[in-house]
PDB file of C-alpha atoms in Angstrom:
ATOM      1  CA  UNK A1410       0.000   0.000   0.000  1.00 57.00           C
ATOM      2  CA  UNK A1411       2.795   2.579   1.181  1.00 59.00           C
ATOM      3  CA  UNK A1412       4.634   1.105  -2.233  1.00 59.00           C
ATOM      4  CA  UNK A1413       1.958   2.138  -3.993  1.00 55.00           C
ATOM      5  CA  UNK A1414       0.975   6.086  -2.512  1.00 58.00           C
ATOM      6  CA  UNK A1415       5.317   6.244  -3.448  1.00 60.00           C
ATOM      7  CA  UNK A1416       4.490   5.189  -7.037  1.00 59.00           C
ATOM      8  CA  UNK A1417       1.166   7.429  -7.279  1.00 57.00           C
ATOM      9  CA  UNK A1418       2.742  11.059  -7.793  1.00 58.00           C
ATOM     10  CA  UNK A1419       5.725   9.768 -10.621  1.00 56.00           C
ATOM     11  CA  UNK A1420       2.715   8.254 -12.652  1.00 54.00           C
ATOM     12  CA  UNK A1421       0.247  11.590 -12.293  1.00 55.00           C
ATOM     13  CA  UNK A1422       3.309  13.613 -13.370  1.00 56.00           C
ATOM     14  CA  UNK A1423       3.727  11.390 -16.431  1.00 55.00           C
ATOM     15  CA  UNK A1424       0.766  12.771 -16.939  1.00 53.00           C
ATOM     16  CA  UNK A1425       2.079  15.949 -18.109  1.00 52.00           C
ATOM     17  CA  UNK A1426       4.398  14.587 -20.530  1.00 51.00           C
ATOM     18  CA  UNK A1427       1.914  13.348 -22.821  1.00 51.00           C
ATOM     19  CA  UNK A1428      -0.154  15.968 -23.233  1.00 49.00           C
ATOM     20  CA  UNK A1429       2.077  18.330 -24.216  1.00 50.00           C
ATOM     21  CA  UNK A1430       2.108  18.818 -28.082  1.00 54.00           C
ATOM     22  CA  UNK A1431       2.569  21.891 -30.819  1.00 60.00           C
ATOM     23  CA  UNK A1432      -1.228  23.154 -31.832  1.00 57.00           C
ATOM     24  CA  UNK A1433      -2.160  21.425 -35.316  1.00 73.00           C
ATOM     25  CA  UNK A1434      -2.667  25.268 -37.101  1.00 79.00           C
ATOM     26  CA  UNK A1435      -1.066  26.178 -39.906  1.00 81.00           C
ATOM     27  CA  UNK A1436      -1.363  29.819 -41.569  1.00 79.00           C
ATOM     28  CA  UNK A1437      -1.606  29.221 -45.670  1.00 82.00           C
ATOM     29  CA  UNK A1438       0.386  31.536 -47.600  1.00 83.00           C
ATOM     30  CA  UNK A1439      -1.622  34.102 -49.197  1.00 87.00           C
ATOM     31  CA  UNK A1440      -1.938  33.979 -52.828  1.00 88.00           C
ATOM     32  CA  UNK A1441      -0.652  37.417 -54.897  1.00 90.00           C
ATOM     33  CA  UNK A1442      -2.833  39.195 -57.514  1.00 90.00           C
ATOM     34  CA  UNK A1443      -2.551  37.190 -60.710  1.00 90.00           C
ATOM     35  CA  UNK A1444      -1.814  40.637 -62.291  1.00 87.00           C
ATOM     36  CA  UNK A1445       1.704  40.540 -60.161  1.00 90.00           C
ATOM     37  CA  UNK A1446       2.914  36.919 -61.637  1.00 92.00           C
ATOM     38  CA  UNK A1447       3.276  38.213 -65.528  1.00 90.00           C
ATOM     39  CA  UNK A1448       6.640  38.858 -65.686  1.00 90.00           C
ATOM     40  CA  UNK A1449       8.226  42.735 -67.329  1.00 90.00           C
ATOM     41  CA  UNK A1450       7.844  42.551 -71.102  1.00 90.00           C
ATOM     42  CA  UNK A1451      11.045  42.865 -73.622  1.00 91.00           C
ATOM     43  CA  UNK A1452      11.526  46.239 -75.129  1.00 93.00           C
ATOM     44  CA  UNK A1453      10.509  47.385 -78.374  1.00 91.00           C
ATOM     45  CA  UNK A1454      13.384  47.555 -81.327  1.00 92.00           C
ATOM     46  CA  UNK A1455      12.922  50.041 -83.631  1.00 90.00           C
ATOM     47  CA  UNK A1456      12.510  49.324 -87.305  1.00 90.00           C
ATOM     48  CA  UNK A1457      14.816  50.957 -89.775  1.00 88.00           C
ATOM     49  CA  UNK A1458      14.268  54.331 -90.361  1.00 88.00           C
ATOM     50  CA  UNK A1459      15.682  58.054 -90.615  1.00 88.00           C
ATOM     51  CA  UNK A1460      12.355  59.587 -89.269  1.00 91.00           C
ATOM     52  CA  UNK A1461      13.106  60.851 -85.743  1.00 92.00           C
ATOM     53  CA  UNK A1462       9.657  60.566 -85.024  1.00 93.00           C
ATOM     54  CA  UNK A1463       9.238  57.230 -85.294  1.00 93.00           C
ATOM     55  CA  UNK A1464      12.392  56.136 -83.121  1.00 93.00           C
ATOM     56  CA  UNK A1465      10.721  58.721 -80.304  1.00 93.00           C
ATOM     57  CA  UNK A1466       8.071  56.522 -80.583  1.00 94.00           C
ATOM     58  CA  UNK A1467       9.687  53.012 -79.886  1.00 94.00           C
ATOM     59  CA  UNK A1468      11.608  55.410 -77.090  1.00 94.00           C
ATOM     60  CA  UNK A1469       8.609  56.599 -75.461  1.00 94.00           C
ATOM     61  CA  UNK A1470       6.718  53.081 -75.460  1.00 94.00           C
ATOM     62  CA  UNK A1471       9.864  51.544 -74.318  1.00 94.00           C
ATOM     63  CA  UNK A1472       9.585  54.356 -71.401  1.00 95.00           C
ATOM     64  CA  UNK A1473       5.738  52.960 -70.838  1.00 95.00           C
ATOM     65  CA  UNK A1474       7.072  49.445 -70.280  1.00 94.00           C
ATOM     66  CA  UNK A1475       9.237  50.640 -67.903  1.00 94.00           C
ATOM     67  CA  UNK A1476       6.815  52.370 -65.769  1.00 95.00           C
ATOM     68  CA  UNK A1477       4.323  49.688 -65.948  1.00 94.00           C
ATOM     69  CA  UNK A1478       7.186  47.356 -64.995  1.00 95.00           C
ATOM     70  CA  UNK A1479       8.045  49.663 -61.876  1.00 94.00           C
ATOM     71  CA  UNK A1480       4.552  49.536 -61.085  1.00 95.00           C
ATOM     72  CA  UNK A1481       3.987  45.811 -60.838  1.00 95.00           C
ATOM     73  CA  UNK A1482       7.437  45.910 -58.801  1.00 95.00           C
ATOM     74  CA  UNK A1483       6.338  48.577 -56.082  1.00 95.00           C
ATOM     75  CA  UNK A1484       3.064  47.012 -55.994  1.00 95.00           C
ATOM     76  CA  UNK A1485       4.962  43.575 -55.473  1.00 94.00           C
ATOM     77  CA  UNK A1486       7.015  45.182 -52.502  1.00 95.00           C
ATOM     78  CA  UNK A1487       3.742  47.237 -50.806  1.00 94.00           C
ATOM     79  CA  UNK A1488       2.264  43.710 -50.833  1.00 94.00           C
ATOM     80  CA  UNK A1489       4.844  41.652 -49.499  1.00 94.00           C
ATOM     81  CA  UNK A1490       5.439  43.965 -46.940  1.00 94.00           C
ATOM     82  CA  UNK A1491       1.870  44.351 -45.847  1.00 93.00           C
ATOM     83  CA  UNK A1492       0.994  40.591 -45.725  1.00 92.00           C
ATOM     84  CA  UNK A1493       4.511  39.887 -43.641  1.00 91.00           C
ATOM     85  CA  UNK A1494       2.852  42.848 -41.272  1.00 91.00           C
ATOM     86  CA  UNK A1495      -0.432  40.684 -41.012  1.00 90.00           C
ATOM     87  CA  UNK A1496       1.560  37.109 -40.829  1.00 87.00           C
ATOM     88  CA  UNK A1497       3.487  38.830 -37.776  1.00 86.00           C
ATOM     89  CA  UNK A1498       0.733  40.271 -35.853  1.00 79.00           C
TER      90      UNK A1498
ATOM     91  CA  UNK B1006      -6.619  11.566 -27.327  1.00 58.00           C
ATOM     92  CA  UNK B1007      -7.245  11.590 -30.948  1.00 63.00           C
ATOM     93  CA  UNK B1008     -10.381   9.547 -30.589  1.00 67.00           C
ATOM     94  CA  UNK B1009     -11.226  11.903 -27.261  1.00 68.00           C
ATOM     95  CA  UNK B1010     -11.881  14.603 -30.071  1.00 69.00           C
ATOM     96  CA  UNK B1011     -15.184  12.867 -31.131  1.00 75.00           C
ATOM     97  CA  UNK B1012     -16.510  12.159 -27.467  1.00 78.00           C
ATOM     98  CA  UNK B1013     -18.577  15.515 -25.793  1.00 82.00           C
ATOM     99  CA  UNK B1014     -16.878  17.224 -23.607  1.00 82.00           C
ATOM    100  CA  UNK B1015     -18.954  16.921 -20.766  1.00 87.00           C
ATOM    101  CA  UNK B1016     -19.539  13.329 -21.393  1.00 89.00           C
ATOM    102  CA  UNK B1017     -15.756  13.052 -20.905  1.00 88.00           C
ATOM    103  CA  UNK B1018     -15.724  15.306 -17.574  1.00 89.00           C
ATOM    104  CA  UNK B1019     -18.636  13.329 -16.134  1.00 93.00           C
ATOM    105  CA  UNK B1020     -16.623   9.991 -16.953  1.00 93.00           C
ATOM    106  CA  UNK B1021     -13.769  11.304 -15.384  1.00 93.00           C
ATOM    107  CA  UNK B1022     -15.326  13.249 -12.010  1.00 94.00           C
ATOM    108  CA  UNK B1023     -16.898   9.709 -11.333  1.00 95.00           C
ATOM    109  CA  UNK B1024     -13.743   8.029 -11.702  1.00 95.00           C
ATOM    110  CA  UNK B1025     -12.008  10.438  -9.111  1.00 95.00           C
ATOM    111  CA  UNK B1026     -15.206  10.527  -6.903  1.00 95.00           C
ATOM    112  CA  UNK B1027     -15.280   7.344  -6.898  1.00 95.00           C
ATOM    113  CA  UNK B1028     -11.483   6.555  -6.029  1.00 94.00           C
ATOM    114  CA  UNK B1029     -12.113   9.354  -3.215  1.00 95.00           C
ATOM    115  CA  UNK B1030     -15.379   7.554  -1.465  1.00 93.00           C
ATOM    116  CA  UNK B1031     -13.029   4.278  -1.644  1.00 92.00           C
ATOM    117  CA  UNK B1032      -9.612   5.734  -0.535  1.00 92.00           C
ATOM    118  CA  UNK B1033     -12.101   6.964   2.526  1.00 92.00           C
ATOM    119  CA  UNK B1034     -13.901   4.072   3.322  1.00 90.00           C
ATOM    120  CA  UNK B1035     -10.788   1.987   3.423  1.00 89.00           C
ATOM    121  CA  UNK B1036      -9.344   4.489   5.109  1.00 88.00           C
ATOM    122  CA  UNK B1037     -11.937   4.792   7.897  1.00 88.00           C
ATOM    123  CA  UNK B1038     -12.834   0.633   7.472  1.00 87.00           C
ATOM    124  CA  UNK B1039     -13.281   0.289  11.267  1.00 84.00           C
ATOM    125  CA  UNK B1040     -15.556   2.981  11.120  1.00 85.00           C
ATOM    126  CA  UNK B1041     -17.750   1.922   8.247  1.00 85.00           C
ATOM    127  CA  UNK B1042     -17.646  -1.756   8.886  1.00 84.00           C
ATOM    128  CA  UNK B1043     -19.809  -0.994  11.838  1.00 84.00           C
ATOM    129  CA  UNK B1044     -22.938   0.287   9.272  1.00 83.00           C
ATOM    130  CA  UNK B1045     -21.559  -2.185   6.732  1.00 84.00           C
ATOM    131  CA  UNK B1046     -20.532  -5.531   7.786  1.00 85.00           C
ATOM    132  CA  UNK B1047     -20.637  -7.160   4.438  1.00 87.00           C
ATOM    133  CA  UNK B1048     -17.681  -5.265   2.981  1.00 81.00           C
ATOM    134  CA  UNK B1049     -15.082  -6.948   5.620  1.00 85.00           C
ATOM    135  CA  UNK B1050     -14.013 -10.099   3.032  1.00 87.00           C
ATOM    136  CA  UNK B1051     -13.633  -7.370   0.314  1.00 86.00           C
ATOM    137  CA  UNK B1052     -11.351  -4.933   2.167  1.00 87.00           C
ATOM    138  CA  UNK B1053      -7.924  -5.639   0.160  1.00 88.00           C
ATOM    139  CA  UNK B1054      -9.849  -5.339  -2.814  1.00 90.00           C
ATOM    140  CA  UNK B1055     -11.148  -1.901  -1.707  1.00 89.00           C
ATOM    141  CA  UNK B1056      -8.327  -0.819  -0.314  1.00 90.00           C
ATOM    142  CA  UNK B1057      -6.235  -1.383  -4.383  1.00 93.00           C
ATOM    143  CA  UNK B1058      -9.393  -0.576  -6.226  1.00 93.00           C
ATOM    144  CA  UNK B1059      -9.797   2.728  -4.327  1.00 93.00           C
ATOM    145  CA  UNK B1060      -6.204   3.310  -4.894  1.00 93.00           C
ATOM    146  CA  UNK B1061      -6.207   2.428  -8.410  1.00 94.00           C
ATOM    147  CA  UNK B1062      -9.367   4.665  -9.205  1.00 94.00           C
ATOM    148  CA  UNK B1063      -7.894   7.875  -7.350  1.00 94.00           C
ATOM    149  CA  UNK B1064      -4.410   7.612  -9.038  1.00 94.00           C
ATOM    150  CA  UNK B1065      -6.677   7.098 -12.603  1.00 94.00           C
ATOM    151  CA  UNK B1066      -8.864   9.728 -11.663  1.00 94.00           C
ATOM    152  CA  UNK B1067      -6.436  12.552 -10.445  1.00 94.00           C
ATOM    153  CA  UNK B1068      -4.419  11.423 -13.508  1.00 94.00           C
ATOM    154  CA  UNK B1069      -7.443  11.890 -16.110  1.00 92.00           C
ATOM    155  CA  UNK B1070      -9.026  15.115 -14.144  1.00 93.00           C
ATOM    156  CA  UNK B1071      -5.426  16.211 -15.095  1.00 93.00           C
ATOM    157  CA  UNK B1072      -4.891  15.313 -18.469  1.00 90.00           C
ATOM    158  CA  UNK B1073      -7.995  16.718 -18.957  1.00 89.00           C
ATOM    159  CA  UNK B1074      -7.185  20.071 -17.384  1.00 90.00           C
ATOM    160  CA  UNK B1075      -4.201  20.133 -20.112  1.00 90.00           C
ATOM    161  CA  UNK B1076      -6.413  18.692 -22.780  1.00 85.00           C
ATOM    162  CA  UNK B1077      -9.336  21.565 -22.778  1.00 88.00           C
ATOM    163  CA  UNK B1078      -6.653  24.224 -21.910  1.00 91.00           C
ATOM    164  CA  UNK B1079      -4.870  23.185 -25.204  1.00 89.00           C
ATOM    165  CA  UNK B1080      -8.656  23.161 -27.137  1.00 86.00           C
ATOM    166  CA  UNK B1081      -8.796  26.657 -26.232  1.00 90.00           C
ATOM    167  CA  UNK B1082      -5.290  27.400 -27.195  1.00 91.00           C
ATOM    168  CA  UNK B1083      -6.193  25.576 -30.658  1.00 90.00           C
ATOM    169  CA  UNK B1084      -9.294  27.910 -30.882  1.00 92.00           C
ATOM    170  CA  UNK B1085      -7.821  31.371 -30.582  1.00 93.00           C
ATOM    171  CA  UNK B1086      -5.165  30.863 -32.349  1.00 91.00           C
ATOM    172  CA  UNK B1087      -7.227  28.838 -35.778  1.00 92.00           C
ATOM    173  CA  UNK B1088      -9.599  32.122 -34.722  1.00 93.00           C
ATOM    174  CA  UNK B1089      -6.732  34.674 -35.098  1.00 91.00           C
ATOM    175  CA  UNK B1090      -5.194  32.440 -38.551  1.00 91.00           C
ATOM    176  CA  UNK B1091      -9.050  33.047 -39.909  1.00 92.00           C
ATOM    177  CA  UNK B1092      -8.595  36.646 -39.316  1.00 92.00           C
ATOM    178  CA  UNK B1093      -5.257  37.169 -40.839  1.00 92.00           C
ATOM    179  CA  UNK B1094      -6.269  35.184 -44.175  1.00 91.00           C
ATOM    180  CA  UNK B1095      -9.570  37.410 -44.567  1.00 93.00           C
ATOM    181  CA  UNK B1096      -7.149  40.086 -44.077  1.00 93.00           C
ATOM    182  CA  UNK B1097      -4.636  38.958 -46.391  1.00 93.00           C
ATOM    183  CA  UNK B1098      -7.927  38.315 -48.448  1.00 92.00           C
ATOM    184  CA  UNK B1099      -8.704  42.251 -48.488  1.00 93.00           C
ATOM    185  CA  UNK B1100      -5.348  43.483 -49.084  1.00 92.00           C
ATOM    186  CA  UNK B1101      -5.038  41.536 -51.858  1.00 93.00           C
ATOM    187  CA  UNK B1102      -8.423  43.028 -53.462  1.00 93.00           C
ATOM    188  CA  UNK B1103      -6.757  46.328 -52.921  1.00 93.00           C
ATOM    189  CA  UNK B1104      -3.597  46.127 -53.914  1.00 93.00           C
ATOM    190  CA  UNK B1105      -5.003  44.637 -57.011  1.00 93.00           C
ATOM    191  CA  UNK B1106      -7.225  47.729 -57.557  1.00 94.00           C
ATOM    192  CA  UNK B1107      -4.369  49.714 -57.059  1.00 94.00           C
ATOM    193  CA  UNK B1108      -2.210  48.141 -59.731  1.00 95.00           C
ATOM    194  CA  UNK B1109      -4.680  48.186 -62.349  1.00 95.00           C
ATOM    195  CA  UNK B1110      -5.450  51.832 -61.732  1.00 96.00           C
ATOM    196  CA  UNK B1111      -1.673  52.588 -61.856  1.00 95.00           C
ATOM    197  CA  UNK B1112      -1.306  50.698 -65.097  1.00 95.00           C
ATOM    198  CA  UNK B1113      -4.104  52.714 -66.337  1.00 96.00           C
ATOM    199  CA  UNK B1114      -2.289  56.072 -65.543  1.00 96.00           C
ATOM    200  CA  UNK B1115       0.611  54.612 -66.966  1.00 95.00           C
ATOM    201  CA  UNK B1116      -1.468  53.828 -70.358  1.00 95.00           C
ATOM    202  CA  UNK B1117      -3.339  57.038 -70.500  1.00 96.00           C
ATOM    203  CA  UNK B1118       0.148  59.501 -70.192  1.00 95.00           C
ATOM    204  CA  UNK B1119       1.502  56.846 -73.205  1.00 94.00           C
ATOM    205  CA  UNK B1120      -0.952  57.697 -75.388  1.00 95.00           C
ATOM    206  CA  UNK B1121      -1.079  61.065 -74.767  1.00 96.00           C
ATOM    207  CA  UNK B1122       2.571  61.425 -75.436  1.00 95.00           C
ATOM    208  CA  UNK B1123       2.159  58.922 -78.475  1.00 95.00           C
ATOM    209  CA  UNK B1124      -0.511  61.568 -79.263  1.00 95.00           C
ATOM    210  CA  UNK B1125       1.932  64.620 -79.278  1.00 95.00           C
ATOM    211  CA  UNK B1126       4.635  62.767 -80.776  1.00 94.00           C
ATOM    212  CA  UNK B1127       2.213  62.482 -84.251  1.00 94.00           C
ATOM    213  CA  UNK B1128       0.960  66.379 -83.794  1.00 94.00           C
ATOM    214  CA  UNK B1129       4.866  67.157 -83.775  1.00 92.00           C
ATOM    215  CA  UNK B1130       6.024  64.588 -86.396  1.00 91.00           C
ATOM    216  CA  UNK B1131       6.444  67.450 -89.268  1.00 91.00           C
ATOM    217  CA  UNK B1132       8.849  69.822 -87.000  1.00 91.00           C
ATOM    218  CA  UNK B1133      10.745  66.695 -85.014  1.00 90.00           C
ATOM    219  CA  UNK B1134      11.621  65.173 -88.746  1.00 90.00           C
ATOM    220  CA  UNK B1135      12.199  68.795 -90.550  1.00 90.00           C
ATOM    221  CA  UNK B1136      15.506  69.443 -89.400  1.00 84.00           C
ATOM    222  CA  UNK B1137      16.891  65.740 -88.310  1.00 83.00           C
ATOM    223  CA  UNK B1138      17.622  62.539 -90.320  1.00 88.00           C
ATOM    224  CA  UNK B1139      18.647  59.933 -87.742  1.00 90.00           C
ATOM    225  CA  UNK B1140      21.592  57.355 -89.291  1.00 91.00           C
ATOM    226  CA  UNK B1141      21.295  53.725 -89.130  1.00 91.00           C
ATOM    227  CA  UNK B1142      24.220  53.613 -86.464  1.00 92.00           C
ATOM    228  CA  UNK B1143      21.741  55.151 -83.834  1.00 91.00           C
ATOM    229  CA  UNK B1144      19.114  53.390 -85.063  1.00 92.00           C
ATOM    230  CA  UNK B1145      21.573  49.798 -84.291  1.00 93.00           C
ATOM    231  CA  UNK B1146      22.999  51.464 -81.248  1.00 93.00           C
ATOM    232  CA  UNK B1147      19.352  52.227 -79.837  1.00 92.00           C
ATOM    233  CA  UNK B1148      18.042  48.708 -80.590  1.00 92.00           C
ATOM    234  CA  UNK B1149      20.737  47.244 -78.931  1.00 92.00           C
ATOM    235  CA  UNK B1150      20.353  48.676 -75.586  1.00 91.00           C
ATOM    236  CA  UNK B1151      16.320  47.735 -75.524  1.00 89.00           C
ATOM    237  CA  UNK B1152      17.169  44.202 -76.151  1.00 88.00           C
ATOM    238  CA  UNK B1153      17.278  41.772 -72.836  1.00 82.00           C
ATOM    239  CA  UNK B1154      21.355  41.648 -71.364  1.00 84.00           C
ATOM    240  CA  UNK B1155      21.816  38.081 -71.503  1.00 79.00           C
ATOM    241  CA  UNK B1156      18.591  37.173 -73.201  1.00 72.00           C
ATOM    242  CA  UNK B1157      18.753  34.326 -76.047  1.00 66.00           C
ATOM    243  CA  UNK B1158      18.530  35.692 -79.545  1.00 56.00           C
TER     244      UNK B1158
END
């Protein structure tokens, strides 16, 4: 009997090694805007020509790529840096 | 304690308060035998078996009323924080919808100042060509610094 009140309190402590596991939750990653996953397009070459006016052109839409490019990558780092705030919180 | 998930809670608190109440009313009854053997004269053959049945049942029931304890704190644990994951992803949700919105309204700024200066590059065409011929060379010179460094021909 006395054996056995020894023996009780190392077997109740046990206990409180098997309960103890990690919580089963697991955050997905967010998807990003398919918008964001197109990657920058190639620049425009200019066709052969002594016209000044038309090699502004190919400049000036080569400019637009650019800023659309720069777009897509500022958007990419206000969104990154927004869902990390929300992931950390 | 995976199947325990299935079982009601209070069905498993109920199981496990009359295990422990049970070892207690034994543990004091063979505790106390002299005393109760007086109302109860019956029990005196079965006093051994009391005596480690009472034991057995208040070690298994402090044990369980334990693991319990841990179980349901770690349910509620599980609850806030799958709560506080649903809250992040509707968030992550809505700042996706925006950031989206924002994009495609910056692309459309984008657009609408390339057309205008495609635009004003066609109203000037006859005064920007009058008094400049461009030569190949710049032509070649310009084409290779819009194509891709590294990119396969």
């Amino acid at each position: 009997m006395k054996r056995l009140i020894i023996l009780a309190p190392a077997l109740l402590l046990s206990g409180c090694l098997t309960f103890g596991t990690t919580a089963p939750v697991r955050h997905k990653f967010p998807d990003v805007p398919p918008e964001l996953l197109k990657s920058c397009p190639d620049l425009q070459i200019a066709n052969e020509t002594d016209k000044l006016s038309d090699v502004l052109k190919i400049v000036s839409e080569n400019y637009g790529k650019y800023h659309e490019c720069r777009v897509a990558v500022d958007t990419w780092i206000e969104w990154y840096k927004t869902q990390k705030e929300i992931y950390n919180r | 304690m995976f199947l325990l998930s299935f079982v009601p809670d209070a069905l498993i608190q109920l199981i496990v308060n009359g295990i422990l109440i049970a070892g207690i009313v034994g543990s004091v009854v063979s505790f106390f035998f002299g005393f109760f053997v007086r109302w109860m004269p019956w029990i005196i053959p079965y006093r051994m078996l009391l005596q480690i049945l009472s034991l057995v049942l208040l070690i298994a029931g402090v044990y369980f009323k334990g693991g319990l304890g841990v179980e349901m704190e770690w349910r509620e644990k599980l609850r806030i924080a799958e709560e506080k994951v649903k809250i992040a992803e509707e968030k992550s949700q809505q700042v996706n919808t925006v950031v989206q919105k924002v994009y495609v309204d910056r692309v459309k700024t984008v657009k609408d100042t390339q057309i205008v200066v495609q635009e004003k590059i066609v109203e000037k065409e006859k005064i920007i060509d009058a008094e400049c011929k461009v030569p190949k060379e710049a032509v070649d010179i310009l084409n290779e610094a819009a194509k891709t460094p590294g990119a396969k021909k």
